[in-house]
mmCIF file of C-alpha atoms in Angstrom:
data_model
loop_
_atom_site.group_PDB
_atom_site.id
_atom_site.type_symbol
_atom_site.label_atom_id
_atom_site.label_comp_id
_atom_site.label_asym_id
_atom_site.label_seq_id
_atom_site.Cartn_x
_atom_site.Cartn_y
_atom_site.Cartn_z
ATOM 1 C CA UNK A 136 32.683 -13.323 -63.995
ATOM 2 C CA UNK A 137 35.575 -10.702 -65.593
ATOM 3 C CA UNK A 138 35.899 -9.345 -62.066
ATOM 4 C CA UNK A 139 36.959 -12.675 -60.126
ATOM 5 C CA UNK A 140 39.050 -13.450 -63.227
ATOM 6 C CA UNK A 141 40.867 -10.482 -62.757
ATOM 7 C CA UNK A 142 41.019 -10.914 -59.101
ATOM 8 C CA UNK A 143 42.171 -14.253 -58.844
ATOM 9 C CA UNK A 144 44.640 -13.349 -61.600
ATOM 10 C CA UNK A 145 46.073 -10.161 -59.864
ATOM 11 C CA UNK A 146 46.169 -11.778 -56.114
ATOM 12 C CA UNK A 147 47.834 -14.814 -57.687
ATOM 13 C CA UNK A 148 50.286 -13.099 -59.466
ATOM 14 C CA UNK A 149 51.152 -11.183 -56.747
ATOM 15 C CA UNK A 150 52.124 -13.791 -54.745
ATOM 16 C CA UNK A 151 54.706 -14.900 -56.544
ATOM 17 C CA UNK A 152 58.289 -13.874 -55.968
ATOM 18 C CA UNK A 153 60.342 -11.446 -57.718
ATOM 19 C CA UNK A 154 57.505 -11.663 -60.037
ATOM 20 C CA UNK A 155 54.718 -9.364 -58.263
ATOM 21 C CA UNK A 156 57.580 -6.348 -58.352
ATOM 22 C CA UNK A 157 57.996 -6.668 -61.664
ATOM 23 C CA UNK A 158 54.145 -7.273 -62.447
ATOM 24 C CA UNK A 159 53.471 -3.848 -59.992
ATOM 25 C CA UNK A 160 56.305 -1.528 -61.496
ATOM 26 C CA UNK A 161 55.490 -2.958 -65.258
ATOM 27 C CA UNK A 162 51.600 -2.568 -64.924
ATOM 28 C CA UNK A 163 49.804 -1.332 -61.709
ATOM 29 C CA UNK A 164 52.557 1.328 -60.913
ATOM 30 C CA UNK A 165 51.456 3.190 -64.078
ATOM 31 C CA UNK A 166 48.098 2.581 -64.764
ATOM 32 C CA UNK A 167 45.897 5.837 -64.625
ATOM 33 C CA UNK A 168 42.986 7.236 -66.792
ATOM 34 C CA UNK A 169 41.086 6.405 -68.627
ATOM 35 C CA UNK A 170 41.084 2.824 -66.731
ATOM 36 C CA UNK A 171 41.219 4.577 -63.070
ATOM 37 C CA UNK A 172 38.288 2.663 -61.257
ATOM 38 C CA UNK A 173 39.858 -0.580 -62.190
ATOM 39 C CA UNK A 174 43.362 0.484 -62.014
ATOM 40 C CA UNK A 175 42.480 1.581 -58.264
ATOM 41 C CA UNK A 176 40.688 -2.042 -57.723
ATOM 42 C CA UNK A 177 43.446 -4.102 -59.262
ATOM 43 C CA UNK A 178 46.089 -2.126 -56.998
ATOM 44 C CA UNK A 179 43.915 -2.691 -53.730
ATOM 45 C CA UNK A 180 44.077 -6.521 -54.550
ATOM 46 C CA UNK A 181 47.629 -6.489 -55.027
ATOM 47 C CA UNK A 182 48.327 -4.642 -51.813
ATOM 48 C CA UNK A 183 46.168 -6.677 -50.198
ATOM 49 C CA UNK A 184 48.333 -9.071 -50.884
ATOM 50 C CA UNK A 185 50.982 -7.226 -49.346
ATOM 51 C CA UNK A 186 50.171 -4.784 -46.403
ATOM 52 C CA UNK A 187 49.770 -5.887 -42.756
ATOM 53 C CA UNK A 188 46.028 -4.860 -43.254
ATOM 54 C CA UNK A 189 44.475 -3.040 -46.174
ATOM 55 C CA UNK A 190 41.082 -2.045 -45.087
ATOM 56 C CA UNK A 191 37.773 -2.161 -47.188
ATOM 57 C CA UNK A 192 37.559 0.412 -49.636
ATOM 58 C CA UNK A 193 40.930 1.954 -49.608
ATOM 59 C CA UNK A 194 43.027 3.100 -52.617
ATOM 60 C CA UNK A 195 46.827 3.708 -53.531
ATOM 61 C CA UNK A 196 46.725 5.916 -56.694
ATOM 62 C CA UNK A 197 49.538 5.337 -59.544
ATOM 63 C CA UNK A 198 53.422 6.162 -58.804
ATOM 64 C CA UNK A 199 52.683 5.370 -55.286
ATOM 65 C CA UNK A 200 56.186 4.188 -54.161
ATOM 66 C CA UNK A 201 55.967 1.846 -51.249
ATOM 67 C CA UNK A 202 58.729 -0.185 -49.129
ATOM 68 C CA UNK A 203 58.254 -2.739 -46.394
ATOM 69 C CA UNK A 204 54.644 -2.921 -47.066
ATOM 70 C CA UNK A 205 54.200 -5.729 -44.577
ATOM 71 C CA UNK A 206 54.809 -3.653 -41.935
ATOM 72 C CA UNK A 207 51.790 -1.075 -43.052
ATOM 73 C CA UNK A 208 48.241 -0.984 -41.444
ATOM 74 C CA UNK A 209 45.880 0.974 -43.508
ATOM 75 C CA UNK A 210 42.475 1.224 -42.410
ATOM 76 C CA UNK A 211 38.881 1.337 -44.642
ATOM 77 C CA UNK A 212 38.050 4.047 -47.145
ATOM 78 C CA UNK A 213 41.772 5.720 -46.781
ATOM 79 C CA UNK A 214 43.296 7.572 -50.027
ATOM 80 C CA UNK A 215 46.715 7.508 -50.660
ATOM 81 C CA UNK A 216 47.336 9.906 -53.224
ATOM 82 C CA UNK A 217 49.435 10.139 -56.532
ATOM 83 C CA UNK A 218 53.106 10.095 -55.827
ATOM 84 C CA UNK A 219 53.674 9.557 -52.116
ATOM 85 C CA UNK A 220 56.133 7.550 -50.805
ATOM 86 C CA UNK A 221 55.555 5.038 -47.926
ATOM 87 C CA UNK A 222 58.607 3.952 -45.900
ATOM 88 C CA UNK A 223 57.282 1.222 -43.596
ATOM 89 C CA UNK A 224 60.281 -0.220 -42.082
ATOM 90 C CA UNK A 225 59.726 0.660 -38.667
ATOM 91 C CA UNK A 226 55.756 0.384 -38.965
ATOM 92 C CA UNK A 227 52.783 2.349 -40.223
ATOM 93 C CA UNK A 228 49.836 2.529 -38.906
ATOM 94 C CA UNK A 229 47.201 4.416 -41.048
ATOM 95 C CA UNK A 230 43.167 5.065 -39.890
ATOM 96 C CA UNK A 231 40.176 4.847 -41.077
ATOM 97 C CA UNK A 232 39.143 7.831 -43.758
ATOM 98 C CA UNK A 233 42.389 9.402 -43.989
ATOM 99 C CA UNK A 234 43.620 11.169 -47.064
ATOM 100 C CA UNK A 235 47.056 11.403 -47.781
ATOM 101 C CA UNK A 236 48.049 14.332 -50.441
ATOM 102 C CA UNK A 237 49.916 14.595 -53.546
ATOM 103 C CA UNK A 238 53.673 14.007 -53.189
ATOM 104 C CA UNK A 239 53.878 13.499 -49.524
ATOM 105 C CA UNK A 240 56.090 11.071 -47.748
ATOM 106 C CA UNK A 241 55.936 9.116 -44.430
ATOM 107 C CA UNK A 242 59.348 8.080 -42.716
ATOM 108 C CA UNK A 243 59.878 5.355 -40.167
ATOM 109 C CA UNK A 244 63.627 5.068 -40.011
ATOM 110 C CA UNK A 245 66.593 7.874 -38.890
ATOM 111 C CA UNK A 246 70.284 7.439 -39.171
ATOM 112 C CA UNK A 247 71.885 6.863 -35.578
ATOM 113 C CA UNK A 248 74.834 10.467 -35.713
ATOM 114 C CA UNK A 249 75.201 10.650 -31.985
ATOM 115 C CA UNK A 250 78.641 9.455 -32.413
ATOM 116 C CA UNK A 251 81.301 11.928 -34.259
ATOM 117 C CA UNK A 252 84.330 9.658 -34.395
ATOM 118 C CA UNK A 253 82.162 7.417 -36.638
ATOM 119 C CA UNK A 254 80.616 8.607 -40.198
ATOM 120 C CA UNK A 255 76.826 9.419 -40.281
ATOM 121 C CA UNK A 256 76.478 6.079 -42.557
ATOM 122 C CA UNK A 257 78.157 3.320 -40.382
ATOM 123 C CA UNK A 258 76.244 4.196 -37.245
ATOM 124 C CA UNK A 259 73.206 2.296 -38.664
ATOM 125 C CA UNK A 260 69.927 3.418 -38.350
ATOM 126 C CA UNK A 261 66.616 3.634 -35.721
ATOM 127 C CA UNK A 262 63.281 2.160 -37.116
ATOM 128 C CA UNK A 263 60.176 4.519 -34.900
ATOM 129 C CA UNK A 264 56.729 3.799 -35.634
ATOM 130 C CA UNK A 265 54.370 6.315 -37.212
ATOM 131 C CA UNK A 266 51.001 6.216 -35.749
ATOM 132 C CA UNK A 267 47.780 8.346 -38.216
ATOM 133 C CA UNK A 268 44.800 8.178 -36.842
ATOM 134 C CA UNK A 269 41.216 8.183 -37.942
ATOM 135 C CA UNK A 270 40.058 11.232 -40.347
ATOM 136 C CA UNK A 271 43.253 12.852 -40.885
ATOM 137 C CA UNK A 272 44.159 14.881 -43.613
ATOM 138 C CA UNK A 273 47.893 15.194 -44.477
ATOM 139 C CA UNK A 274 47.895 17.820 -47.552
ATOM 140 C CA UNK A 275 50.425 17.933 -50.198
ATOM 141 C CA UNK A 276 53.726 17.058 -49.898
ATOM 142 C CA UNK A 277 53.905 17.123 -46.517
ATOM 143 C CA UNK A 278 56.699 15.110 -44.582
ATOM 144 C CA UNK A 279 56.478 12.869 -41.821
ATOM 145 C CA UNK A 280 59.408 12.267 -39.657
ATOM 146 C CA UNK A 281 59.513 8.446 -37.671
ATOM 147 C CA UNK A 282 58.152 8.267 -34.121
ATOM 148 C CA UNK A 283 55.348 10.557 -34.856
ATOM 149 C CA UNK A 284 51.443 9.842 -33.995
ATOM 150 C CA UNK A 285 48.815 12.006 -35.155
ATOM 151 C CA UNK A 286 45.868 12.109 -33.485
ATOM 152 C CA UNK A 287 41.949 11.248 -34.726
ATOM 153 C CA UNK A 288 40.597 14.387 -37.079
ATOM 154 C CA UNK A 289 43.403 15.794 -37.335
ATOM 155 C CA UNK A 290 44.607 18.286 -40.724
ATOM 156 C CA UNK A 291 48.412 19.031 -41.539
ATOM 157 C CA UNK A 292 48.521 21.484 -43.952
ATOM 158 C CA UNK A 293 50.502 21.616 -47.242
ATOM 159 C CA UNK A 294 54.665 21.614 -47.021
ATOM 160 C CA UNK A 295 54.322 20.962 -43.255
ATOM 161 C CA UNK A 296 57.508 18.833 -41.650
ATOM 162 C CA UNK A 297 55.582 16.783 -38.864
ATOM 163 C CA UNK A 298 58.374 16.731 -35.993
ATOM 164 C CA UNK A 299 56.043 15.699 -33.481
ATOM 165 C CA UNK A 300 53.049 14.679 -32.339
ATOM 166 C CA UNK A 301 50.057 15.873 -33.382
ATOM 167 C CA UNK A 302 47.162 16.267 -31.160
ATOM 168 C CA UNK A 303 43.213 15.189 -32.070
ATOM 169 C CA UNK A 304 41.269 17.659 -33.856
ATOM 170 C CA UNK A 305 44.373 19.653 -34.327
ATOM 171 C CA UNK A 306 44.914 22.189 -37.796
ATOM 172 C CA UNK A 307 49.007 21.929 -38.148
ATOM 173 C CA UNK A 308 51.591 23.517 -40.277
ATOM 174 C CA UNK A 309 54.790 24.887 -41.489
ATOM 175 C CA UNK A 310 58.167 23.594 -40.912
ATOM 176 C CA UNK A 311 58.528 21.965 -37.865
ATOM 177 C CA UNK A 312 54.715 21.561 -37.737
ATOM 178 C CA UNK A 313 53.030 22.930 -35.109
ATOM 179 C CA UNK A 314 49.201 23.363 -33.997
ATOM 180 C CA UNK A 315 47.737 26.733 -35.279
ATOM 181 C CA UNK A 316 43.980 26.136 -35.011
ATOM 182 C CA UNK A 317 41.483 23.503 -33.952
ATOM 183 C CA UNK A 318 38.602 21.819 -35.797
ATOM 184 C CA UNK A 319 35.065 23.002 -35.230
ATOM 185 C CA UNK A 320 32.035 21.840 -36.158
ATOM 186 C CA UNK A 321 29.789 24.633 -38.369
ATOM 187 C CA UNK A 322 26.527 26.046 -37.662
ATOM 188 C CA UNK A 323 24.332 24.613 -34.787
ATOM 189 C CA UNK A 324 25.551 21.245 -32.988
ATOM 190 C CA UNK A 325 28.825 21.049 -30.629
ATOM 191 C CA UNK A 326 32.099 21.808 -31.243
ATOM 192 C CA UNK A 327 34.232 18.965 -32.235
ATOM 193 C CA UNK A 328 37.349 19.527 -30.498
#
């Protein structure tokens, strides 16, 4: 009975304008141990709330900073981890199992600087969707730049700047990420990639 209290109580006030933002920051933004199942549960159903699709399961851990959540897709039993920032302007699409590490931060938008008689600013900017697919590991603090997709099983290791695309099964790194191994599967049975 405490549980769809809580639930109806969280999704409700969430809801509300102006209020849910201040409710989030004030409460849900902060909570941690030693209430971290139900801080992770009461931050699911406000995102829920919020996101494009929040798949079964997933979490957004505290001082997650997120901004045009409605254009995010996050698929079932995905981890977004303690301090990463989610820029979802030009549309995030997030898969299945994915865990996103510790400080890292995913980019949909550029500034237009083509033009040099105009300042970097005033030129607007370019919204490019970011595409991660199923059973991807991003590690800490790694960067995603707009426009990028990486593929199914995929890892990007630690302080990596994803550039571009990443293929399936891939092992990335460094700065501009690029592929320096492939996943395999261990012992008998077939190789993965």
């Amino acid at each position: 009975m405490y549980h769809r209290i809580i639930y109806f109580l969280v999704d409700g006030i969430s809801r509300i304008p102006k209020v849910h933002v201040l409710f989030y920051r004030m409460i849900l933004y902060r909570l941690a141990w030693p209430v971290k199942k139900i801080a992770d549960q009461w931050r699911a159903i406000y995102w829920k709330a919020h996101f494009k699709s929040f798949g079964e399961g997933s979490k957004i851990s505290e001082y997650v900073k997120i901004t045009h959540s409605e254009m995010i897709f996050l698929g079932k039993e995905s981890h977004i981890t303690n301090r990463c920032n989610l820029e979802g302007r030009g549309g995030i699409t997030i898969g299945d199992y994915v865990l996103v590490g510790f400080e890292s931060i995913i980019l949909t938008t550029m500034h237009v600087h083509q033009n040099l008689e105009i300042p970097i600013k005033s030129q607007g900017v370019i919204c490019k969707p970011v595409v991660i697919g199923n059973d991807v590991w991003l590690g800490t603090r790694v960067i995603v730049l707009p426009g990028v997709t990486i593929g199914n099983g995929a890892i990007v290791g630690s302080g990596a700047v994803v550039t571009k695309d990443i293929p399936p099964y891939a092992i990335a790194g460094g700065v501009p990420a690029r592929e320096i191994g492939k996943r395999r599967k261990q012992g008998v049975g077939i190789s993965v990639a």
